[in-house]
Coordinates of C-alpha atoms and ligand atoms in Angstrom, one line a residue:
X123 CA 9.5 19.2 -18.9
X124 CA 6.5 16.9 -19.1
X125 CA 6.9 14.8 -16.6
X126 CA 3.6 13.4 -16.9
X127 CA 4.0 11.8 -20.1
X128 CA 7.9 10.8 -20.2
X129 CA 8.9 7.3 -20.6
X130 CA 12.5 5.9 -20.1
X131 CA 12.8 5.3 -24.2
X132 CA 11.3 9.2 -24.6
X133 CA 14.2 10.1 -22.2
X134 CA 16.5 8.2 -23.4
X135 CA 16.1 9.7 -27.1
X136 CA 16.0 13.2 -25.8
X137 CA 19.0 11.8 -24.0
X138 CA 20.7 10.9 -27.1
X139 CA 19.5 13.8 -28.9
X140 CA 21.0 16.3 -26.5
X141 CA 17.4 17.6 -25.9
X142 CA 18.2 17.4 -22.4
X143 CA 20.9 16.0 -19.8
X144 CA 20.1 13.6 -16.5
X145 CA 21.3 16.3 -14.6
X146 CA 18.6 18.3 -15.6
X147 CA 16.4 15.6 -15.3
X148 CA 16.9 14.5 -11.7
X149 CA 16.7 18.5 -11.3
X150 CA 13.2 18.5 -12.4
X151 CA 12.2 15.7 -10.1
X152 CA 13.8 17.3 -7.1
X153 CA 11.5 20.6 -7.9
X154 CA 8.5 18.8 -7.8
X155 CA 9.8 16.7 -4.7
X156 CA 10.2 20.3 -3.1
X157 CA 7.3 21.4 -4.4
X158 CA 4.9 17.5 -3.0
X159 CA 6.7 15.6 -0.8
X160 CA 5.3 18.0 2.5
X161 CA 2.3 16.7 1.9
X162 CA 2.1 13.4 0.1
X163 CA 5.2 12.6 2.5
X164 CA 6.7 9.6 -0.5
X165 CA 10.4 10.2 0.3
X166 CA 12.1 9.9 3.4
X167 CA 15.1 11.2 2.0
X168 CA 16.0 12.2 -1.7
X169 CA 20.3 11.8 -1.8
X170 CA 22.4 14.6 -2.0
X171 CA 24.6 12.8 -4.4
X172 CA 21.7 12.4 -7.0
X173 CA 23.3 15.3 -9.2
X174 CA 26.6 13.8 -9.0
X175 CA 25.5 10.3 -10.2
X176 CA 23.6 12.4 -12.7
X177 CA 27.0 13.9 -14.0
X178 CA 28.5 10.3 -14.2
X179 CA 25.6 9.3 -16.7
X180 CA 26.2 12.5 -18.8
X181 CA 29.7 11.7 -19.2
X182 CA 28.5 8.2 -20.6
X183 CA 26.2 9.8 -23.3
X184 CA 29.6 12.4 -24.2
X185 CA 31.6 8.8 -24.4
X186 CA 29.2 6.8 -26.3
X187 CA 28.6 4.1 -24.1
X188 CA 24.9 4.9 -22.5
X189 CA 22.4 2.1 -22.2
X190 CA 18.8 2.5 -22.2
X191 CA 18.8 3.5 -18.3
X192 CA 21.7 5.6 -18.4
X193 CA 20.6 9.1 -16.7
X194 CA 17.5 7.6 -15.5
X195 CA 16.0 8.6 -12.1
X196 CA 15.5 5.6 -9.5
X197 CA 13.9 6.2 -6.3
X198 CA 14.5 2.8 -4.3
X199 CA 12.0 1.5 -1.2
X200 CA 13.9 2.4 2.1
X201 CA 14.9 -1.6 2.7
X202 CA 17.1 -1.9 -0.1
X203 CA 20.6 -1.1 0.2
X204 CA 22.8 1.5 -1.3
X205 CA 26.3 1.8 0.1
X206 CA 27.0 5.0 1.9
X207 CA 23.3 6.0 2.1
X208 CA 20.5 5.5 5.0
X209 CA 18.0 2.8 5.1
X210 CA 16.3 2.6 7.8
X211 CA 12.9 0.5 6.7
X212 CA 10.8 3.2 8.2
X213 CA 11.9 1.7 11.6
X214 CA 13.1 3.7 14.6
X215 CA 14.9 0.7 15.1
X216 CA 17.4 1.1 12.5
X217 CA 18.1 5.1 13.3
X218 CA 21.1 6.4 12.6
X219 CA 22.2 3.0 10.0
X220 CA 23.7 3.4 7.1
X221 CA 24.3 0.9 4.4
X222 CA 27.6 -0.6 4.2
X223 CA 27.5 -2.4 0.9
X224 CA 24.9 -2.0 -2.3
X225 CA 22.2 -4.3 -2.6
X226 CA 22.3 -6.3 -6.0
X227 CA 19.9 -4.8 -7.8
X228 CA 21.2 -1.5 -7.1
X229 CA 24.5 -2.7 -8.2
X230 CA 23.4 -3.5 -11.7
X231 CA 20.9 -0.5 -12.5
X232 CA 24.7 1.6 -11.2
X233 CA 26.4 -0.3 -13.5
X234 CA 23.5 0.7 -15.9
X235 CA 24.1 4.1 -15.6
X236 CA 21.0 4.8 -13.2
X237 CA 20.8 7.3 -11.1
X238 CA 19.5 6.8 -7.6
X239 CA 17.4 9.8 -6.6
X240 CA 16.5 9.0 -3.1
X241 CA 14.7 6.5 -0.4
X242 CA 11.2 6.0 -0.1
X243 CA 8.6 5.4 2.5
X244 CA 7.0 2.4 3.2
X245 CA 5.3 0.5 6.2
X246 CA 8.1 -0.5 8.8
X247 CA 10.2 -4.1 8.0
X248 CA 7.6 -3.9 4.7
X249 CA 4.7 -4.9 7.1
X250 CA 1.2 -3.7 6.0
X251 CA -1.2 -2.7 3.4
X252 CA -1.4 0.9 4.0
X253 CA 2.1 2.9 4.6
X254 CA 0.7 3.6 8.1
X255 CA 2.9 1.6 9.7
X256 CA 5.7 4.0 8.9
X257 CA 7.8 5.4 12.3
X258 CA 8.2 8.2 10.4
X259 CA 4.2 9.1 9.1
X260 CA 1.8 7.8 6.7
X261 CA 2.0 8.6 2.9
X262 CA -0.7 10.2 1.3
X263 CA -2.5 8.7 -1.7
X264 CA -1.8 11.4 -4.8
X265 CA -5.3 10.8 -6.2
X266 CA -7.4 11.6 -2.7
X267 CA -4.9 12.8 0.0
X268 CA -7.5 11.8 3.0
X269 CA -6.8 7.7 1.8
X270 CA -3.7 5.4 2.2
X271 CA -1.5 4.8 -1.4
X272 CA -2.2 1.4 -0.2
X273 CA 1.6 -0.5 1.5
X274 CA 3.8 -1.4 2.2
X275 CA 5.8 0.1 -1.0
X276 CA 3.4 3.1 -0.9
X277 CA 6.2 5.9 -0.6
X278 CA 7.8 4.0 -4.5
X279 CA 4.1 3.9 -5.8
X280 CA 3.3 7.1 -4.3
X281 CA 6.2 8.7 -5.9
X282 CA 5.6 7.3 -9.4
X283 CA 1.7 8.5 -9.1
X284 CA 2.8 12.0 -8.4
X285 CA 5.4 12.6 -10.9
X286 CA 8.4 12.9 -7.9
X287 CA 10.1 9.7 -9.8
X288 CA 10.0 8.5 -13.3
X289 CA 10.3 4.9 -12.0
X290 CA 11.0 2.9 -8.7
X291 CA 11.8 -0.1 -6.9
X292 CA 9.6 -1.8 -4.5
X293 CA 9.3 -5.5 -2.5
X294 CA 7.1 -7.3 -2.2
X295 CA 6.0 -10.2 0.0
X296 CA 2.3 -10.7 0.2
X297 CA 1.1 -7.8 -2.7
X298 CA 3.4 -4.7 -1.7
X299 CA 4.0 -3.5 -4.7
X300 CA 0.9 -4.5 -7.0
X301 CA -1.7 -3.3 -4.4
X302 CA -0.4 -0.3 -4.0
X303 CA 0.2 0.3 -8.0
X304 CA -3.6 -0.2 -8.2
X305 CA -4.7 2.2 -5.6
X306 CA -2.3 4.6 -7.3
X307 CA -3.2 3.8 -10.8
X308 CA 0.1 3.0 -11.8
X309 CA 2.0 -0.3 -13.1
X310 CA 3.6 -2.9 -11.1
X311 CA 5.8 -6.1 -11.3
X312 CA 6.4 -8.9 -8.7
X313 CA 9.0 -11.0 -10.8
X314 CA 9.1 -14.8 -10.5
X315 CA 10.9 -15.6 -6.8
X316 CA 14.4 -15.7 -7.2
X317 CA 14.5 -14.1 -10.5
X318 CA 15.7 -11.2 -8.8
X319 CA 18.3 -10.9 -6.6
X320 CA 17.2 -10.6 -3.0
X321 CA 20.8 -9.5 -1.7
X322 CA 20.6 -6.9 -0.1
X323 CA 17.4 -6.5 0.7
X324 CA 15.9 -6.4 4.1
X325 CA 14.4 -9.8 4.6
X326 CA 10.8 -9.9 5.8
X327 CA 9.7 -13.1 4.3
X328 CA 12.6 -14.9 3.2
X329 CA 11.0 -17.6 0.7
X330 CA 8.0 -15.0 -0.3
X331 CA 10.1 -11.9 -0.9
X332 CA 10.8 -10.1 -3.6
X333 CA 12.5 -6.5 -5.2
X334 CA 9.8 -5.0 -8.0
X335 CA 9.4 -2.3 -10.6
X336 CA 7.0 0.3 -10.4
X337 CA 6.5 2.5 -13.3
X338 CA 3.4 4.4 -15.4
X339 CA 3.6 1.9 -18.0
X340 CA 4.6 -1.2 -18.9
X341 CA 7.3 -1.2 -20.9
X342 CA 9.0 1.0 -18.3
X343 CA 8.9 -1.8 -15.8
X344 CA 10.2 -4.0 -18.3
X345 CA 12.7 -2.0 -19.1
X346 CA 13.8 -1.9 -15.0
X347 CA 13.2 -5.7 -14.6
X348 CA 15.1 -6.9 -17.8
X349 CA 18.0 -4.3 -16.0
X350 CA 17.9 -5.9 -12.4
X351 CA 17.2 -9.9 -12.8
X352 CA 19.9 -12.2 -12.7
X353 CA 21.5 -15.2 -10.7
X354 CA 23.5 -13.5 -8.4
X355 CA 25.9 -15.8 -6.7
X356 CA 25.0 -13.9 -2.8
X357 CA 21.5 -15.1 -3.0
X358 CA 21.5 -18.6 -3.1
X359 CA 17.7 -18.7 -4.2
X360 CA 18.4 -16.6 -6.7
X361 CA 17.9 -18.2 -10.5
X362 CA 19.4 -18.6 -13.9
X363 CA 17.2 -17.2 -16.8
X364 CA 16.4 -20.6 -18.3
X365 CA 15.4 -22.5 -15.2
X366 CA 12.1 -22.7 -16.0
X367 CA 11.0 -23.8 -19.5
X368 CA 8.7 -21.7 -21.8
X369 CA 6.0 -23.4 -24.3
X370 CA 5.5 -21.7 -27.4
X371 CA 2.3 -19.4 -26.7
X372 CA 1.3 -17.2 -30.2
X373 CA -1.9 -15.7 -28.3
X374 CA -2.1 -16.5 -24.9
X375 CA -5.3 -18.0 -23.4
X376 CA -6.6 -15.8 -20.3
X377 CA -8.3 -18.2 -17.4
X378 CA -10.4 -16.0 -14.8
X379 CA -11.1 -17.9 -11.6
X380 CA -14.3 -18.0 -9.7
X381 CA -14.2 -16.3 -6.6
X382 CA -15.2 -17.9 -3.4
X383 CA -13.4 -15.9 -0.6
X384 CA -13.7 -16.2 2.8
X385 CA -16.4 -13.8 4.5
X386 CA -14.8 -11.4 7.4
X387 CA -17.5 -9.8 10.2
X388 CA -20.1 -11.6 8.1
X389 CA -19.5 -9.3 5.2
X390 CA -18.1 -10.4 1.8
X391 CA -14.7 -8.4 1.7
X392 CA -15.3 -7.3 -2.0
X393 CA -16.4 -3.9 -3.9
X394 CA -19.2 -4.2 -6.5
X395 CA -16.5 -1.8 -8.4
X396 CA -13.3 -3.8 -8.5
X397 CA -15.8 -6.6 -9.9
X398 CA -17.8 -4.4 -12.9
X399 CA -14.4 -3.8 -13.5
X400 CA -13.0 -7.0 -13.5
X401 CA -16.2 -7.8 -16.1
X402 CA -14.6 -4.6 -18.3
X403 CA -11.5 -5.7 -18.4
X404 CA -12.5 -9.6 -19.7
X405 CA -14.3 -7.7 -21.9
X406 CA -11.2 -5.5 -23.4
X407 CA -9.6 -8.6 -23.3
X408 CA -12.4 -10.4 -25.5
X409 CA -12.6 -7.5 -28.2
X410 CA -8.5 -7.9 -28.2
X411 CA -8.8 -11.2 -29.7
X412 CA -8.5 -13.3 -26.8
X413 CA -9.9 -16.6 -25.7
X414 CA -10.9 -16.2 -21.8
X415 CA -11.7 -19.3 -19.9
X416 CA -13.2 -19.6 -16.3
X417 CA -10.8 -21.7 -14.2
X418 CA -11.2 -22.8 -10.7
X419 CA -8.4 -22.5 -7.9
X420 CA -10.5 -24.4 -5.0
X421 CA -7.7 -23.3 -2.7
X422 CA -6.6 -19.6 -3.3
X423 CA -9.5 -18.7 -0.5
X424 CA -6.4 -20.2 1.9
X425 CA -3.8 -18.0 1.0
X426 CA -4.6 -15.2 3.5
X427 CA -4.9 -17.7 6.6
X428 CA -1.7 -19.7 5.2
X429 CA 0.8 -16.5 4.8
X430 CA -0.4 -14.8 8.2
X431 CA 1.5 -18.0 9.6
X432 CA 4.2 -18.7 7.0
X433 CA 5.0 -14.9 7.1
X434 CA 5.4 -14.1 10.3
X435 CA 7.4 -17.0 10.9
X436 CA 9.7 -16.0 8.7
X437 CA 9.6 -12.8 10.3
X438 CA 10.5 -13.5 13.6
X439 CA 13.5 -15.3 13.0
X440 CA 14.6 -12.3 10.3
X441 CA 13.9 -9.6 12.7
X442 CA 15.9 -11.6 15.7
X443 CA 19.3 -9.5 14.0
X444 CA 18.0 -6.1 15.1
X445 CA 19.1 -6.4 18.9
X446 CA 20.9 -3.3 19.7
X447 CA 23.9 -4.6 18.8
X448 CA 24.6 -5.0 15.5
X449 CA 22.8 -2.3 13.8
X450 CA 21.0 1.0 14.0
X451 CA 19.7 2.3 17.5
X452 CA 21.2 1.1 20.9
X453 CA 19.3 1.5 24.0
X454 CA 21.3 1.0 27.8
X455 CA 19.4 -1.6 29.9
X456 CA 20.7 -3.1 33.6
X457 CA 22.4 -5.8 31.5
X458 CA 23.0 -7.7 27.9
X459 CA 19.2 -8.9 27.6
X460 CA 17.6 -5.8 29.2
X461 CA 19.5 -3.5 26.2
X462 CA 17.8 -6.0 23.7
X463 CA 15.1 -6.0 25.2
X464 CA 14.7 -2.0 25.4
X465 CA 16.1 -1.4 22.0
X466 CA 13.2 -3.8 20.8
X467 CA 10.5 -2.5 23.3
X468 CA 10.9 1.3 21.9
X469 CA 12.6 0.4 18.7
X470 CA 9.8 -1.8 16.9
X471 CA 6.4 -0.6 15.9
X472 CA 3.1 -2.5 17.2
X473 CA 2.7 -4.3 14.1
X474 CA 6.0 -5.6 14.1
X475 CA 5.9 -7.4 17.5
X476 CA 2.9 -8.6 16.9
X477 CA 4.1 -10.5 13.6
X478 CA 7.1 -11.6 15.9
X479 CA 4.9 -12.7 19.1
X480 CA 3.0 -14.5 15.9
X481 CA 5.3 -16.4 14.4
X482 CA 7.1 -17.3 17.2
X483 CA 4.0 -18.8 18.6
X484 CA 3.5 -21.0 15.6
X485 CA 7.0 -22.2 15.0
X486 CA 7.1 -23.3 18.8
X487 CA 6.9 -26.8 19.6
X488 CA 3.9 -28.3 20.2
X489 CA 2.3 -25.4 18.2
X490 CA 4.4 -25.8 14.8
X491 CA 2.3 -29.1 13.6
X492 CA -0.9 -27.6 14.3
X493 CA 0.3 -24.3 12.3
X494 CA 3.4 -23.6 10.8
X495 CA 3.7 -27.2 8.9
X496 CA -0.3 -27.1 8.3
X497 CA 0.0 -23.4 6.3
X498 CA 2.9 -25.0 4.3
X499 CA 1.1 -28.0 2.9
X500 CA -1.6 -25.3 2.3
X501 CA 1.3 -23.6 0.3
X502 CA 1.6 -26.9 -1.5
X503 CA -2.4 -27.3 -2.7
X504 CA -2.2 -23.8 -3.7
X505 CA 0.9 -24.5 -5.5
X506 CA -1.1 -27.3 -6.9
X507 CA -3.9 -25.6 -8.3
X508 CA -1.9 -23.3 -10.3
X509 CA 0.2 -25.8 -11.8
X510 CA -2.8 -27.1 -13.0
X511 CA -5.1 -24.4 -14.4
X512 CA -1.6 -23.1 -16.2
X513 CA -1.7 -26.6 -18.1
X514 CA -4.9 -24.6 -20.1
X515 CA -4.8 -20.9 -19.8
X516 CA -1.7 -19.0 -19.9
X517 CA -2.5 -15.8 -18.3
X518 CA -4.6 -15.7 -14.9
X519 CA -6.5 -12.2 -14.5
X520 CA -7.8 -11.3 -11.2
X521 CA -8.8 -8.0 -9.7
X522 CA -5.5 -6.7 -8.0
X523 CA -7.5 -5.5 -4.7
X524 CA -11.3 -5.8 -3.4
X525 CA -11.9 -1.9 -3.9
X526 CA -10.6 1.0 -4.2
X527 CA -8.4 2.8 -1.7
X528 CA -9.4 3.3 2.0
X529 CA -9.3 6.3 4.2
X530 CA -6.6 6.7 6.4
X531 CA -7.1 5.2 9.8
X532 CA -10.1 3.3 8.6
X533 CA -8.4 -0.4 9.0
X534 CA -5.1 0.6 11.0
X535 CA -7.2 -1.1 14.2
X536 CA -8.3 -3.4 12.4
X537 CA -5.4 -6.1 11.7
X538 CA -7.7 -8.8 10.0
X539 CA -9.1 -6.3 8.1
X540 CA -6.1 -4.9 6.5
X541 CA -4.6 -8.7 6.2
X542 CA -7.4 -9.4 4.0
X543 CA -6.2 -6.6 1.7
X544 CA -3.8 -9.7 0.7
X545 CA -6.4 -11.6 -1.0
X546 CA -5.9 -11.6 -4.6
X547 CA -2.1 -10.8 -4.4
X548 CA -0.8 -13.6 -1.7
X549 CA -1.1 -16.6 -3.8
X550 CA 1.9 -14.8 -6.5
X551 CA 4.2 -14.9 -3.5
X552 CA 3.0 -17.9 -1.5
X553 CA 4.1 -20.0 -4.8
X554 CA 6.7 -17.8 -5.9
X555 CA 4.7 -16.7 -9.4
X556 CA 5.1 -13.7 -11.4
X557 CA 2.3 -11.2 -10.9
X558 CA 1.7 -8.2 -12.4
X559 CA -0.8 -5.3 -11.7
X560 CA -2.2 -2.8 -14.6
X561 CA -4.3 0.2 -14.0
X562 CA -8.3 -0.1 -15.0
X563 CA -10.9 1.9 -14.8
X564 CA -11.7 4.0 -11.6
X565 CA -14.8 4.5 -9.4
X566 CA -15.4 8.0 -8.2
X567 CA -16.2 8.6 -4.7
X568 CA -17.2 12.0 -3.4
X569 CA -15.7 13.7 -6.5
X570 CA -12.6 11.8 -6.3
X571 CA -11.8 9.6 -8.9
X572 CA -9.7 6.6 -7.6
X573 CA -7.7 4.1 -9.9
X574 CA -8.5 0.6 -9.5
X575 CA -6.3 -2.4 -11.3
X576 CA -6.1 -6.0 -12.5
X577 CA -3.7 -8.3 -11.7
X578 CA -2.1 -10.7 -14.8
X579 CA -0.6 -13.8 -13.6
X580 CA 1.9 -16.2 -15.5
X581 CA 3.5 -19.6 -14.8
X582 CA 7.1 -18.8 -13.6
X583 CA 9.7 -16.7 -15.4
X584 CA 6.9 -15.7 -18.2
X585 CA 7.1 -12.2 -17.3
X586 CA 7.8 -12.1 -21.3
X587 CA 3.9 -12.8 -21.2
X588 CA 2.9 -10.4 -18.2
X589 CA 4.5 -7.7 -20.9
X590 CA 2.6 -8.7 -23.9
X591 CA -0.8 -9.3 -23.0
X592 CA -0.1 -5.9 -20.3
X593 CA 0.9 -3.3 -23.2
X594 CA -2.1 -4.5 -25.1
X595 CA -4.6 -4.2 -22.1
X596 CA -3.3 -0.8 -22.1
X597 CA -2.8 0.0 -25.5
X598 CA 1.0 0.7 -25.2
X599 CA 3.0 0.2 -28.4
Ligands
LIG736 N1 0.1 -6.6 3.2 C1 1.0 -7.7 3.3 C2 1.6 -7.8 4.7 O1 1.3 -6.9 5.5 C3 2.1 -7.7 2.3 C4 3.3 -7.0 2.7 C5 4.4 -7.1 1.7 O2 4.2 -7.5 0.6 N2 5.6 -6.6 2.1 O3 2.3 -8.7 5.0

């Protein structure tokens, strides 16, 4: 099978067509699973019941009432939920759980007829920029095996890249899923916050995260996203459709900001390549037909300091549930707070207690109007200056990431380093905007060639946008 060039319409067709079943489909991706995942190391599991749900989505092509997913192959991040099945976030903290009810989006792409191939790896709780923060290994980047996939959904992204999955889910809170897509040269959708249900997802970031498609091209991701969205009455945050309204836009206007980001170790934290690309792909978008505008967002410079408080706030009351007790691994201490304390001590990873020492440091008093409330009325300019550069452009390109992917190990000690990987791709979750990332160009670098992207930006709930102006960017009919 070319696996390299399907699509979830192509399958579906040869679905339809009786070319081929999902059963041998999900066959094909185990194979090359068997034959990849040693090294590139972008499942932690692929379910033993994929050929069964497989079966179930054959019967519904023999009964006539398949949908466009029906038989497709989902590999899911390893924080989402699926009843019956391990999820663990890549934490040794959560060894031995299993999932005791399906998370909502995994609900509806069953109810689809999906099939749900297996669990991928990621950076533990969904914390970091490189997959290295995994318990159980780093993930290897398909295009140059000695660099990161980029994180924390680098096992999904990695999986995509390598043809071990057709599509998969992701989350992301501060850029998981689009900066990993473009260090993988692949496609990938934060949604609008709340336009996806976050039920059943391990919270990292309550008000910043969200579940994401990852696929080779856009329309696959649409075709994921218009299957997952929805209110969903178990996530209160979650929202209707039509919540937002949509002005008429025949050819959307693209705004390109000027950069003025913050210098780290007195360097500027940015790749001559990811910006000659970013000049090639205003330029596409110029012989395409469209109007690009420069726009300023005096603010966006903020959004790294600003979510390295708001984040980890968020994180150290979401990760206060992993005690022992209620879920995963249970270590024996002298008494109640020594097993917490024990089953936290050797259950979380370093980058996890240091987010939780972090935010509980800035949400203490006396420290939470110097910090936590200052990053959120930094949430609010930044909030600001969006609102108002989408009153004249439509579409907001940036480069996805500074460069191109890193080598393993090179920022793992390095925690400023790898937070500034967040630069471009904060600000979508910081004010809950749809962001999407598209492959462009690559730069080779000794012999390899390594993807870069761009990342589109709309107002919220105009993914519908995000689509348009992404299939013609990549010439996708
Ligand atoms: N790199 C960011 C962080 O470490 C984003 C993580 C995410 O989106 N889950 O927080």
């Amino acid at each position: 099978m070319d696996l390299k060039n399907l699509s979830i319409k192509k399958v579906h067709e040869a679905m339809i067509n009786g070319e081929f079943t999902s059963v041998d489909l999900v066959n094909e991706y185990k194979k090359v699973y068997e034959e990849k995942n040693g090294e590139l190391n972008a499942y932690l599991e692929f379910f033993d019941d994929a050929i069964e749900q497989a079966k179930e989505a054959d019967e519904k092509f023999k009964d006539g009432s398949a949908v466009l997913m029906t038989g497709i192959p989902v590999a899911i991040k390893d924080n989402i939920l699926f009843k019956g099945h391990k999820a663990g976030a890549a934490s040794k903290v959560l060894e031995g759980y299993t999932a005791t009810y399906d998370a909502d989006v995994i609900k509806k792409l069953r109810e689809a007829g999906a099939v749900i191939i297996g669990r991928t790896n990621m950076d533990e709780f969904a914390m970091g920029a490189s997959t290295e923060n995994s318990a159980y290994g780093p993930t290897k980047n398909p295009h140059d095996t000695s660099r990161v996939p980029g994180g924390s959904s680098g096992g999904s992204v990695a999986a995509v890249a390598s043809d071990m999955a057709l599509v998969t889910l992701g989350s992301d809170t501060g850029g998981s899923i689009r900066q990993p897509s473009a260090f993988c040269g692949v496609v990938g959708l934060k949604p609008t916050y709340g336009s996806v249900s976050r039920s059943g997802l391990m919270a990292m970031g309550s008000s910043l995260d969200c579940i994401g498609p990852i696929g080779k091209s856009v329309s696959d991701v649409e075709a994921v996203f218009e299957t997952i969205k929805g209110k969903d009455e178990m996530d209160s945050t979650s929202i209707p459709d039509d919540l937002y309204e949509k002005k008429n836009t025949k050819k959307p206007v693209i705004g390109v900001p000027t950069i003025n980001y913050p210098k780290y170790k007195g360097d500027e934290q940015w790749d001559l390549a990811s910006n000659e690309n970013l000049e090639k792909a205003v330029k596409k978008f110029k012989d395409l037909g469209y109007d690009v505008k420069t726009i300023e967002l005096p603010n966006i410079r903020y959004s790294v300091p600003a979510y390295y408080v708001v984040m980890p706030a968020e994180v150290s009351a979401n990760l206060s549930r992993f005690d022992g007790v209620k879920y995963g691994l249970h270590k024996d201490g002298e008494n109640l707070i020594d097993d917490y304390f024990k089953t936290r001590g050797e259950g979380l990873g370093a980058e996890v207690k240091r987010r939780v020492l972090v935010g509980t440091y800035v949400l203490s008093a006396g420290y939470a109007d110097q910090y936590y409330y200052k990053a959120q009325a930094v949430r609010d300019q930044i909030r600001a200056d969006y609102k108002k550069a989408f009153e004249n452009v439509d579409v907001i390109l940036t480069p996805t990431t500074a460069g191109p992917a890193f080598k393993i190990g090179e920022k793992i000690n390095d925690p400023v380093a790898m937070y500034l990987e967040d630069i471009f791709t904060s600000p979508a979750n910081m004010t809950g905007l749809p962001a999407m990332s598209v492959p462009s160009g690559a730069v080779s670098v000794n012999g390899k060639n390594l993807p870069l992207g761009v990342q589109l930006m709309a107002s919220h709930q105009r993914e519908d946008l995000l689509f348009k102006v992404g299939k013609e960017f990549l010439g996708e009919k």
